[in-house]
Amino acid sequence: MSNSLKASTTGLGIVDKARKRLGWTKTSTARWWQDAHTSRATLRRFWQGDRIQQEIFIAICQAVGINDWQSIAEIPNADFEETSTQYLDWDEAPDVESFYGRNQELTQLEEWILAHRCKLIIITGIAGIGKTSLALALADRIQLKFDGLIWKTLHFTPSLVSLLDGLLHTFKQTPVDDIPSDTAKLIHHLQQRRCLLILDGLDKSEKHYHQFIQQLSHAHHQSCIILTSREQPNIIDSNTKTVRSLTLTALPKDDAVKLLQARGFTGKEIGLLPLIQLYRGNPLALKLVTPLIQSVFGGNIAAFLSQNTIVIGDGLRPTGGHRLRVIFKQQFEQLSDLEQNILYWLAIWQQPISFSRLQTHLLISLDPATILDAIVSLERRSLLEKWICSDAPAFTLQPLVMKIVTDELVESGTQEIIQVMQSHDIADFKILRTHWLLRPGSDDIVGDRILHQLQEKLWQIYGGNLVQNLQQILLLLNNKSPLAIGYIASNITTIINRLG
């Protein structure tokens, strides 16, 4: 094909440096192939070293600022026979706007896969921390080391039968009808060829899925499975030589600064650090809040921070902000009652609290081992932050989790009061019975914030009749046992006193 070009090895290195300066991934940044007026599939062929049309080749180079496209191209060899990945299924892989940093993590993952020949790698971390983007960047780097690559998205948890059917369909060129089990058929293909299989977003505790993952990790094959999840599957041993686990934490400060600068913030690095710390270096959260800071506060980060609040960005980015909130809410609903109660108490405290102090506020005394199990479970789900205070561990919530749990606490408290006013039955109190919404020993504005939010919501509903209605609730507590009353009287009385 005289009107086609392919990139040389040296040329690909030059393009690689250019795209890194822009924060773009190799094949998952939509803007790249859109600016080049081509498709993601063609961009992938460019990186694989395949020949593509000359005008598209030039456009791909120019999109990352390289006008000297001749320095990127390789003169075709008539005797060279093109080879490409035999099985390639990226159809379910998402596009990413930008990708910054994570070089240490990428190097570690690449070593586990290529040098240690790991069969299963689990990437975990809180929502929005960049698990999917990291998996995409990794696949970009190492895809040519494999005979095939398949990306499957599991956020909506398709049935295991559906997932297996889709995977086997990718290998349809070589049917294995003599093997009875679909899982066994898949393992057979993973044995025959070295494949990279990415299962993105296994976030629900589905027993059949976990058994399937265990089978893949124990079976003898030459492929590698990358699993991303908000929580560490507790049935998988990630300490063996062929199974590894990586928990993503905050984006390094230098990379988070680059992310903000790329989104229009031109201030000095030191002025960006408080915003990065507030959102604990969560890339998605930073991307969601920046439009609000630019629109409402004119790009003044200090003015936004003076509001002393966490914003997820729902107003200006309804899709992203709403999805992030829904993810946290779904994760919260999967927790046990004790795990939810612990999150509520940590939201009330808003500061790191020791294990012994947490125990004293639980309405019903529990075996310390039971509480510790719940804390370990919350840590495994990346919902807690652990601090070391006076040589003893203390626990608090990730800021985004703090915001969403606080909102849930206020909404649930409001609905409970509405229900009791209608039913005249204090059995409808759940959270307001088991939690005192005023931070113990605190009368400052921060410690009073949750009760203030609850009071404001109730005032919008009942107006001037609020105090009278709350006093009627107090009458319902007469002749009730202390256990039945719990913190109800404390919460209601505090609101009444605040109203004068």
Short mmCIF file of C-alpha atoms in Angstrom, two decimals:
data_model
loop_
_atom_site.label_atom_id
_atom_site.label_comp_id
_atom_site.label_asym_id
_atom_site.label_seq_id
_atom_site.Cartn_x
_atom_site.Cartn_y
_atom_site.Cartn_z
CA MET A 1 0.00 0.00 0.00
CA SER A 2 1.96 3.04 -1.25
CA ASN A 3 -0.34 5.50 0.49
CA SER A 4 0.12 4.03 3.96
CA LEU A 5 2.62 4.48 6.77
CA LYS A 6 3.65 2.77 9.97
CA ALA A 7 5.52 4.19 12.96
CA SER A 8 9.07 3.16 13.72
CA THR A 9 10.11 2.07 17.20
CA THR A 10 11.96 5.36 17.68
CA GLY A 11 8.98 7.28 16.32
CA LEU A 12 6.61 5.62 18.77
CA GLY A 13 8.93 6.71 21.59
CA ILE A 14 8.73 10.33 20.42
CA VAL A 15 4.93 10.19 20.20
CA ASP A 16 4.81 8.56 23.62
CA LYS A 17 6.65 11.49 25.21
CA ALA A 18 4.39 13.98 23.44
CA ARG A 19 1.16 12.38 24.63
CA LYS A 20 2.47 12.14 28.23
CA ARG A 21 3.01 15.90 28.26
CA LEU A 22 -0.70 16.29 27.46
CA GLY A 23 -1.82 13.78 30.08
CA TRP A 24 -3.31 11.54 27.36
CA THR A 25 -3.40 7.77 27.34
CA LYS A 26 -2.20 5.86 24.29
CA THR A 27 -5.59 4.68 23.05
CA SER A 28 -8.31 5.70 25.50
CA THR A 29 -8.33 9.52 25.30
CA ALA A 30 -11.24 10.30 23.00
CA ARG A 31 -9.95 13.75 22.11
CA TRP A 32 -6.92 12.23 20.37
CA TRP A 33 -8.73 10.22 17.73
CA GLN A 34 -11.43 12.90 17.45
CA ASP A 35 -8.86 15.62 16.71
CA ALA A 36 -7.28 13.27 14.17
CA HIS A 37 -10.72 12.58 12.62
CA THR A 38 -10.25 8.85 12.99
CA SER A 39 -11.32 6.03 15.31
CA ARG A 40 -9.96 4.45 18.44
CA ALA A 41 -9.39 1.22 16.49
CA THR A 42 -7.13 3.06 14.03
CA LEU A 43 -5.22 4.73 16.85
CA ARG A 44 -4.61 1.30 18.37
CA ARG A 45 -3.33 0.04 15.03
CA PHE A 46 -0.94 3.00 14.99
CA TRP A 47 0.48 1.93 18.37
CA GLN A 48 0.67 -1.70 17.29
CA GLY A 49 2.94 -0.64 14.43
CA ASP A 50 0.39 -1.50 11.73
CA ARG A 51 0.24 0.47 8.49
CA ILE A 52 -2.53 3.07 8.31
CA GLN A 53 -3.53 5.69 5.73
CA GLN A 54 -0.92 8.41 5.36
CA GLU A 55 -3.29 11.35 6.05
CA ILE A 56 -4.54 9.67 9.24
CA PHE A 57 -0.97 8.91 10.30
CA ILE A 58 -0.07 12.59 9.88
CA ALA A 59 -3.19 13.73 11.76
CA ILE A 60 -2.42 11.44 14.70
CA CYS A 61 1.07 12.97 14.96
CA GLN A 62 -0.19 16.54 14.62
CA ALA A 63 -2.85 16.01 17.31
CA VAL A 64 -0.07 15.70 19.91
CA GLY A 65 1.93 18.59 18.47
CA ILE A 66 4.30 16.67 16.16
CA ASN A 67 4.44 18.31 12.71
CA ASP A 68 7.59 16.49 11.62
CA TRP A 69 5.68 13.28 10.98
CA GLN A 70 8.45 12.01 8.70
CA SER A 71 10.62 11.47 11.78
CA ILE A 72 7.95 9.14 13.19
CA ALA A 73 7.38 7.00 10.09
CA GLU A 74 9.25 3.87 9.06
CA ILE A 75 9.93 2.99 5.46
CA PRO A 76 7.87 -0.15 4.65
CA ASN A 77 9.79 -3.37 4.01
CA ALA A 78 8.27 -5.30 1.16
CA ASP A 79 9.49 -8.57 2.65
CA PHE A 80 7.96 -7.88 6.07
CA GLU A 81 4.79 -9.76 6.86
CA GLU A 82 2.44 -7.82 9.15
CA THR A 83 1.30 -9.48 12.34
CA SER A 84 -1.26 -8.20 14.78
CA THR A 85 -2.95 -9.25 17.96
CA GLN A 86 -5.02 -12.31 17.15
CA TYR A 87 -7.81 -11.61 19.62
CA LEU A 88 -8.60 -7.99 20.36
CA ASP A 89 -11.82 -6.94 22.10
CA TRP A 90 -11.76 -3.38 23.49
CA ASP A 91 -15.41 -2.69 22.78
CA GLU A 92 -16.41 -2.33 26.46
CA ALA A 93 -13.37 -0.26 27.45
CA PRO A 94 -14.33 3.33 28.41
CA ASP A 95 -12.75 6.51 27.09
CA VAL A 96 -10.75 8.63 29.52
CA GLU A 97 -10.33 12.38 29.37
CA SER A 98 -6.80 12.44 30.75
CA PHE A 99 -4.38 10.35 32.78
CA TYR A 100 -1.66 11.72 35.04
CA GLY A 101 1.11 10.07 37.01
CA ARG A 102 0.81 6.61 38.58
CA ASN A 103 4.25 5.75 37.15
CA GLN A 104 5.24 3.82 40.27
CA GLU A 105 2.05 1.77 40.14
CA LEU A 106 2.43 1.13 36.40
CA THR A 107 6.00 -0.06 36.88
CA GLN A 108 4.96 -2.38 39.72
CA LEU A 109 2.08 -3.86 37.74
CA GLU A 110 4.22 -4.33 34.64
CA GLU A 111 6.85 -6.16 36.73
CA TRP A 112 4.23 -8.46 38.28
CA ILE A 113 2.80 -9.32 34.87
CA LEU A 114 5.85 -9.57 32.63
CA ALA A 115 8.61 -10.59 35.06
CA HIS A 116 6.69 -12.58 37.69
CA ARG A 117 4.05 -13.94 35.27
CA CYS A 118 1.19 -13.26 37.69
CA LYS A 119 -2.11 -14.90 36.76
CA LEU A 120 -4.39 -12.57 38.73
CA ILE A 121 -3.94 -8.92 39.76
CA ILE A 122 -6.59 -7.09 41.78
CA ILE A 123 -6.62 -3.28 41.70
CA THR A 124 -8.72 -1.86 44.54
CA GLY A 125 -9.57 1.62 45.84
CA ILE A 126 -12.34 4.06 46.61
CA ALA A 127 -14.67 5.24 43.82
CA GLY A 128 -13.09 7.84 41.56
CA ILE A 129 -9.50 7.12 42.59
CA GLY A 130 -8.55 5.97 39.07
CA LYS A 131 -8.67 2.16 39.00
CA THR A 132 -10.14 1.98 35.49
CA SER A 133 -7.81 4.67 34.13
CA LEU A 134 -4.81 2.83 35.57
CA ALA A 135 -5.94 -0.45 33.99
CA LEU A 136 -6.36 1.32 30.64
CA ALA A 137 -2.91 2.89 30.84
CA LEU A 138 -1.40 -0.47 31.78
CA ALA A 139 -3.13 -2.24 28.89
CA ASP A 140 -1.82 0.47 26.55
CA ARG A 141 1.74 -0.25 27.69
CA ILE A 142 1.77 -4.04 27.58
CA GLN A 143 -0.87 -5.16 25.09
CA LEU A 144 1.72 -6.11 22.46
CA LYS A 145 3.28 -8.57 24.91
CA PHE A 146 0.15 -10.73 24.64
CA ASP A 147 -1.49 -12.81 21.94
CA GLY A 148 -4.85 -11.30 22.78
CA LEU A 149 -6.59 -8.68 24.91
CA ILE A 150 -10.19 -8.63 26.13
CA TRP A 151 -11.83 -5.88 28.20
CA LYS A 152 -15.11 -6.55 29.99
CA THR A 153 -17.01 -4.01 32.10
CA LEU A 154 -18.82 -5.47 35.11
CA HIS A 155 -20.27 -2.33 36.74
CA PHE A 156 -23.79 -3.55 36.01
CA THR A 157 -22.86 -7.11 37.04
CA PRO A 158 -24.00 -9.18 34.07
CA SER A 159 -24.75 -12.76 34.92
CA LEU A 160 -21.76 -15.08 34.97
CA VAL A 161 -23.36 -17.07 32.13
CA SER A 162 -23.60 -13.89 30.05
CA LEU A 163 -19.99 -12.94 30.81
CA LEU A 164 -18.68 -16.40 29.87
CA ASP A 165 -20.74 -16.40 26.70
CA GLY A 166 -19.22 -13.08 25.66
CA LEU A 167 -15.69 -14.21 26.45
CA LEU A 168 -16.05 -17.45 24.54
CA HIS A 169 -17.54 -15.56 21.60
CA THR A 170 -14.23 -13.68 21.30
CA PHE A 171 -12.48 -17.02 20.84
CA LYS A 172 -15.09 -18.32 18.38
CA GLN A 173 -12.46 -19.05 15.71
CA THR A 174 -11.31 -22.12 17.65
CA PRO A 175 -14.34 -23.87 19.19
CA VAL A 176 -13.80 -26.49 21.88
CA ASP A 177 -17.13 -28.30 21.89
CA ASP A 178 -15.66 -31.39 23.56
CA ILE A 179 -15.16 -29.48 26.86
CA PRO A 180 -18.43 -29.48 28.85
CA SER A 181 -18.02 -26.48 31.20
CA ASP A 182 -17.91 -22.89 29.88
CA THR A 183 -15.38 -21.99 32.59
CA ALA A 184 -13.22 -24.94 31.54
CA LYS A 185 -13.49 -23.83 27.90
CA LEU A 186 -12.29 -20.35 28.84
CA ILE A 187 -9.38 -21.78 30.84
CA HIS A 188 -8.49 -23.92 27.82
CA HIS A 189 -8.17 -20.78 25.67
CA LEU A 190 -6.13 -19.04 28.38
CA GLN A 191 -3.81 -22.05 28.35
CA GLN A 192 -3.39 -22.09 24.59
CA ARG A 193 -2.50 -18.38 24.22
CA ARG A 194 -1.12 -15.73 26.53
CA CYS A 195 -4.07 -13.37 26.87
CA LEU A 196 -4.65 -10.23 28.92
CA LEU A 197 -8.19 -10.29 30.34
CA ILE A 198 -9.43 -7.15 32.13
CA LEU A 199 -12.59 -7.44 34.27
CA ASP A 200 -13.38 -3.87 35.26
CA GLY A 201 -15.65 -3.09 38.20
CA LEU A 202 -16.51 -6.27 40.13
CA ASP A 203 -18.01 -4.27 42.99
CA LYS A 204 -20.71 -6.58 44.31
CA SER A 205 -20.21 -9.63 46.47
CA GLU A 206 -21.57 -12.12 43.98
CA LYS A 207 -20.73 -15.65 45.14
CA HIS A 208 -20.66 -17.15 41.64
CA TYR A 209 -18.30 -14.44 40.41
CA HIS A 210 -15.90 -14.98 43.29
CA GLN A 211 -15.86 -18.72 42.66
CA PHE A 212 -15.17 -18.02 38.97
CA ILE A 213 -12.25 -15.69 39.83
CA GLN A 214 -10.86 -18.29 42.22
CA GLN A 215 -10.95 -20.92 39.48
CA LEU A 216 -9.05 -18.62 37.12
CA SER A 217 -6.42 -17.84 39.78
CA HIS A 218 -5.89 -21.52 40.68
CA ALA A 219 -5.97 -22.99 37.17
CA HIS A 220 -2.77 -23.68 35.24
CA HIS A 221 -2.58 -21.22 32.31
CA GLN A 222 -0.23 -18.64 30.82
CA SER A 223 -2.61 -15.66 30.73
CA CYS A 224 -3.17 -12.74 33.11
CA ILE A 225 -6.47 -11.50 34.54
CA ILE A 226 -6.70 -7.93 35.87
CA LEU A 227 -9.65 -7.28 38.19
CA THR A 228 -10.68 -3.81 39.41
CA SER A 229 -12.93 -3.48 42.41
CA ARG A 230 -13.85 -1.04 45.17
CA GLU A 231 -13.16 -3.77 47.71
CA GLN A 232 -10.66 -6.55 48.19
CA PRO A 233 -12.37 -9.93 47.58
CA ASN A 234 -11.92 -11.63 50.94
CA ILE A 235 -11.96 -15.15 49.51
CA ILE A 236 -8.90 -14.60 47.31
CA ASP A 237 -5.40 -15.03 48.70
CA SER A 238 -3.40 -12.14 47.27
CA ASN A 239 -0.17 -13.19 48.96
CA THR A 240 0.77 -16.00 46.57
CA LYS A 241 3.40 -15.53 43.87
CA THR A 242 0.88 -15.62 41.03
CA VAL A 243 -1.79 -13.45 42.68
CA ARG A 244 -1.12 -9.81 43.61
CA SER A 245 -3.21 -6.95 44.97
CA LEU A 246 -2.64 -3.21 44.58
CA THR A 247 -4.66 -0.63 46.52
CA LEU A 248 -4.77 2.79 44.90
CA THR A 249 -4.51 5.79 47.22
CA ALA A 250 -4.38 9.53 46.55
CA LEU A 251 -2.94 10.79 43.29
CA PRO A 252 0.56 12.13 44.11
CA LYS A 253 0.53 15.89 44.70
CA ASP A 254 2.70 16.76 41.70
CA ASP A 255 0.40 14.82 39.37
CA ALA A 256 -2.75 16.26 40.97
CA VAL A 257 -1.30 19.74 40.41
CA LYS A 258 -0.78 18.93 36.72
CA LEU A 259 -4.40 17.72 36.53
CA LEU A 260 -5.70 21.02 37.96
CA GLN A 261 -3.38 23.13 35.81
CA ALA A 262 -4.61 21.27 32.71
CA ARG A 263 -8.15 22.27 33.70
CA GLY A 264 -7.35 25.98 33.68
CA PHE A 265 -5.96 26.71 37.15
CA THR A 266 -2.85 28.83 36.63
CA GLY A 267 -2.07 29.61 40.27
CA LYS A 268 1.14 28.54 41.94
CA GLU A 269 1.41 24.96 43.07
CA ILE A 270 1.17 25.86 46.77
CA GLY A 271 -2.25 27.44 46.19
CA LEU A 272 -3.61 24.20 44.70
CA LEU A 273 -2.46 21.89 47.49
CA PRO A 274 -5.30 22.68 49.99
CA LEU A 275 -7.90 21.68 47.37
CA ILE A 276 -5.98 18.49 46.59
CA GLN A 277 -5.80 17.66 50.31
CA LEU A 278 -9.52 18.39 50.84
CA TYR A 279 -10.42 15.79 48.20
CA ARG A 280 -7.58 13.46 49.21
CA GLY A 281 -6.13 13.49 45.71
CA ASN A 282 -9.20 11.78 44.22
CA PRO A 283 -8.88 12.48 40.46
CA LEU A 284 -12.58 12.17 39.62
CA ALA A 285 -13.64 14.35 42.55
CA LEU A 286 -11.15 17.05 41.52
CA LYS A 287 -12.44 16.93 37.94
CA LEU A 288 -16.04 17.23 39.15
CA VAL A 289 -15.49 20.19 41.47
CA THR A 290 -13.35 22.33 39.16
CA PRO A 291 -16.24 23.54 36.92
CA LEU A 292 -18.05 24.84 40.02
CA ILE A 293 -14.96 26.68 41.29
CA GLN A 294 -14.45 28.26 37.88
CA SER A 295 -18.11 29.19 37.36
CA VAL A 296 -19.25 30.29 40.83
CA PHE A 297 -15.96 31.45 42.38
CA GLY A 298 -14.23 32.74 39.25
CA GLY A 299 -11.48 30.17 39.62
CA ASN A 300 -10.62 31.39 43.14
CA ILE A 301 -9.81 28.21 45.06
CA ALA A 302 -9.32 30.08 48.35
CA ALA A 303 -12.84 31.51 48.11
CA PHE A 304 -14.26 28.04 47.56
CA LEU A 305 -12.27 26.56 50.45
CA SER A 306 -13.54 29.32 52.76
CA GLN A 307 -17.00 27.73 52.49
CA ASN A 308 -15.63 24.81 54.54
CA THR A 309 -17.61 22.19 52.66
CA ILE A 310 -17.23 19.28 50.29
CA VAL A 311 -18.96 19.57 46.92
CA ILE A 312 -19.22 16.62 44.55
CA GLY A 313 -20.17 18.73 41.56
CA ASP A 314 -23.73 17.50 41.03
CA GLY A 315 -25.02 20.89 39.93
CA LEU A 316 -22.68 21.50 37.01
CA ARG A 317 -21.74 17.94 36.12
CA PRO A 318 -24.92 15.98 36.82
CA THR A 319 -23.74 12.82 35.12
CA GLY A 320 -20.38 12.51 36.85
CA GLY A 321 -21.47 13.86 40.24
CA HIS A 322 -24.68 11.84 40.30
CA ARG A 323 -22.85 8.65 39.33
CA LEU A 324 -20.26 9.14 42.07
CA ARG A 325 -23.01 9.68 44.65
CA VAL A 326 -24.95 6.65 43.41
CA ILE A 327 -21.81 4.49 43.63
CA PHE A 328 -21.24 5.46 47.26
CA LYS A 329 -24.92 5.01 48.11
CA GLN A 330 -24.98 1.53 46.57
CA GLN A 331 -21.85 0.61 48.48
CA PHE A 332 -23.38 1.97 51.70
CA GLU A 333 -26.55 -0.05 51.24
CA GLN A 334 -24.51 -3.27 50.99
CA LEU A 335 -23.02 -2.73 54.46
CA SER A 336 -24.23 -4.45 57.61
CA ASP A 337 -26.19 -2.46 60.24
CA LEU A 338 -23.11 -2.29 62.45
CA GLU A 339 -20.90 -1.06 59.59
CA GLN A 340 -23.46 1.63 58.75
CA ASN A 341 -23.68 2.64 62.43
CA ILE A 342 -19.90 3.03 62.59
CA LEU A 343 -19.91 5.24 59.49
CA TYR A 344 -22.67 7.38 61.02
CA TRP A 345 -20.69 7.87 64.23
CA LEU A 346 -17.55 8.79 62.30
CA ALA A 347 -19.56 11.31 60.27
CA ILE A 348 -20.88 12.82 63.51
CA TRP A 349 -17.39 13.08 65.00
CA GLN A 350 -15.79 14.40 61.78
CA GLN A 351 -12.37 13.82 63.38
CA PRO A 352 -10.31 10.67 63.94
CA ILE A 353 -11.77 8.66 66.83
CA SER A 354 -10.08 5.83 68.71
CA PHE A 355 -11.49 2.33 68.82
CA SER A 356 -12.15 2.50 72.57
CA ARG A 357 -13.98 5.83 72.28
CA LEU A 358 -16.08 4.54 69.40
CA GLN A 359 -17.14 1.59 71.54
CA THR A 360 -18.48 3.85 74.31
CA HIS A 361 -21.00 5.53 72.00
CA LEU A 362 -22.62 2.41 70.59
CA LEU A 363 -26.08 2.11 72.12
CA ILE A 364 -25.75 -1.64 72.63
CA SER A 365 -22.49 -3.04 73.99
CA LEU A 366 -20.90 -5.49 71.58
CA ASP A 367 -17.98 -7.89 71.68
CA PRO A 368 -14.88 -5.86 70.67
CA ALA A 369 -14.00 -8.60 68.14
CA THR A 370 -17.30 -7.96 66.35
CA ILE A 371 -16.59 -4.24 66.10
CA LEU A 372 -13.04 -4.89 64.91
CA ASP A 373 -14.36 -7.20 62.18
CA ALA A 374 -16.65 -4.41 61.00
CA ILE A 375 -13.77 -1.90 60.94
CA VAL A 376 -11.60 -4.32 58.95
CA SER A 377 -14.47 -4.78 56.49
CA LEU A 378 -14.81 -1.00 56.06
CA GLU A 379 -11.07 -0.65 55.53
CA ARG A 380 -11.20 -3.39 52.92
CA ARG A 381 -13.82 -1.31 51.10
CA SER A 382 -11.53 1.77 51.16
CA LEU A 383 -14.11 3.74 53.17
CA LEU A 384 -11.98 4.48 56.26
CA GLU A 385 -8.84 6.46 56.87
CA LYS A 386 -6.57 5.22 59.65
CA TRP A 387 -4.58 7.71 61.67
CA ILE A 388 -2.00 7.03 64.37
CA CYS A 389 -2.68 9.29 67.34
CA SER A 390 -0.58 8.92 70.51
CA ASP A 391 0.71 5.57 69.23
CA ALA A 392 -2.85 4.23 68.95
CA PRO A 393 -4.90 3.90 65.74
CA ALA A 394 -7.83 6.23 65.18
CA PHE A 395 -10.38 6.12 62.39
CA THR A 396 -12.19 8.69 60.30
CA LEU A 397 -13.90 8.83 56.90
CA GLN A 398 -12.60 9.76 53.50
CA PRO A 399 -13.88 13.34 52.84
CA LEU A 400 -16.16 12.23 50.00
CA VAL A 401 -17.56 9.44 52.15
CA MET A 402 -17.98 11.92 55.02
CA LYS A 403 -20.07 14.20 52.78
CA ILE A 404 -22.35 11.46 51.49
CA VAL A 405 -22.81 9.72 54.87
CA THR A 406 -23.62 13.10 56.46
CA ASP A 407 -26.23 13.83 53.79
CA GLU A 408 -27.69 10.33 54.31
CA LEU A 409 -27.78 10.92 58.07
CA VAL A 410 -29.68 14.20 57.71
CA GLU A 411 -32.12 12.77 55.16
CA SER A 412 -32.81 9.65 57.23
CA GLY A 413 -33.29 11.70 60.41
CA THR A 414 -35.77 13.95 58.62
CA GLN A 415 -37.78 11.02 57.31
CA GLU A 416 -37.85 9.36 60.74
CA ILE A 417 -39.31 12.47 62.39
CA ILE A 418 -41.91 12.81 59.63
CA GLN A 419 -42.88 9.14 60.06
CA VAL A 420 -43.17 9.35 63.86
CA MET A 421 -45.30 12.50 63.64
CA GLN A 422 -47.68 10.52 61.43
CA SER A 423 -47.63 7.19 63.27
CA HIS A 424 -47.11 8.40 66.89
CA ASP A 425 -44.91 5.32 67.31
CA ILE A 426 -41.29 5.80 68.44
CA ALA A 427 -40.46 2.38 66.99
CA ASP A 428 -40.07 4.25 63.69
CA PHE A 429 -36.96 5.91 65.11
CA LYS A 430 -33.83 4.08 64.02
CA ILE A 431 -30.86 6.39 63.52
CA LEU A 432 -32.08 9.11 65.88
CA ARG A 433 -32.40 6.44 68.56
CA THR A 434 -28.93 4.96 68.09
CA HIS A 435 -26.95 8.15 67.35
CA TRP A 436 -26.68 11.55 69.06
CA LEU A 437 -26.20 13.96 66.17
CA LEU A 438 -24.33 16.54 68.26
CA ARG A 439 -20.68 15.62 68.43
CA PRO A 440 -20.06 14.56 72.07
CA GLY A 441 -18.59 17.38 74.16
CA SER A 442 -18.88 19.88 71.31
CA ASP A 443 -20.83 23.08 70.94
CA ASP A 444 -18.86 24.58 68.03
CA ILE A 445 -20.25 25.24 64.57
CA VAL A 446 -18.61 22.22 62.97
CA GLY A 447 -19.77 19.84 65.69
CA ASP A 448 -23.28 21.28 65.44
CA ARG A 449 -23.50 21.10 61.65
CA ILE A 450 -25.53 17.92 61.26
CA LEU A 451 -28.19 19.05 63.74
CA HIS A 452 -28.29 22.42 62.02
CA GLN A 453 -28.91 20.79 58.64
CA LEU A 454 -31.63 18.59 60.15
CA GLN A 455 -33.27 21.60 61.78
CA GLU A 456 -33.25 23.54 58.50
CA LYS A 457 -34.92 20.67 56.60
CA LEU A 458 -37.57 20.28 59.28
CA TRP A 459 -38.25 24.02 59.35
CA GLN A 460 -38.87 24.00 55.59
CA ILE A 461 -41.54 21.33 56.18
CA TYR A 462 -43.21 22.44 59.44
CA GLY A 463 -42.33 26.11 59.78
CA GLY A 464 -43.62 27.73 62.99
CA ASN A 465 -45.27 24.48 64.11
CA LEU A 466 -41.95 22.66 64.39
CA VAL A 467 -41.37 23.19 68.12
CA GLN A 468 -44.91 22.10 68.99
CA ASN A 469 -44.59 18.96 66.88
CA LEU A 470 -41.24 18.07 68.43
CA GLN A 471 -42.67 18.54 71.92
CA GLN A 472 -45.42 16.05 71.03
CA ILE A 473 -42.70 13.55 70.15
CA LEU A 474 -41.14 14.05 73.58
CA LEU A 475 -44.50 13.16 75.16
CA LEU A 476 -44.39 9.82 73.32
CA LEU A 477 -41.24 8.96 75.29
CA ASN A 478 -43.05 8.96 78.65
CA ASN A 479 -42.89 5.60 80.45
CA LYS A 480 -40.51 4.16 77.82
CA SER A 481 -37.36 2.30 78.83
CA PRO A 482 -33.95 3.97 78.48
CA LEU A 483 -33.01 1.43 75.79
CA ALA A 484 -36.16 2.23 73.79
CA ILE A 485 -35.47 5.96 74.08
CA GLY A 486 -31.74 5.81 73.34
CA TYR A 487 -30.59 9.18 71.96
CA ILE A 488 -34.08 10.28 70.80
CA ALA A 489 -34.68 12.69 73.69
CA SER A 490 -31.18 14.19 73.37
CA ASN A 491 -31.64 14.87 69.64
CA ILE A 492 -35.17 16.29 69.90
CA THR A 493 -34.42 18.41 72.98
CA THR A 494 -31.30 19.88 71.38
CA ILE A 495 -33.26 20.96 68.30
CA ILE A 496 -35.98 22.53 70.48
CA ASN A 497 -33.37 24.44 72.50
CA ARG A 498 -31.74 25.68 69.31
CA LEU A 499 -35.11 27.02 68.19
CA GLY A 500 -35.50 28.87 71.50
#
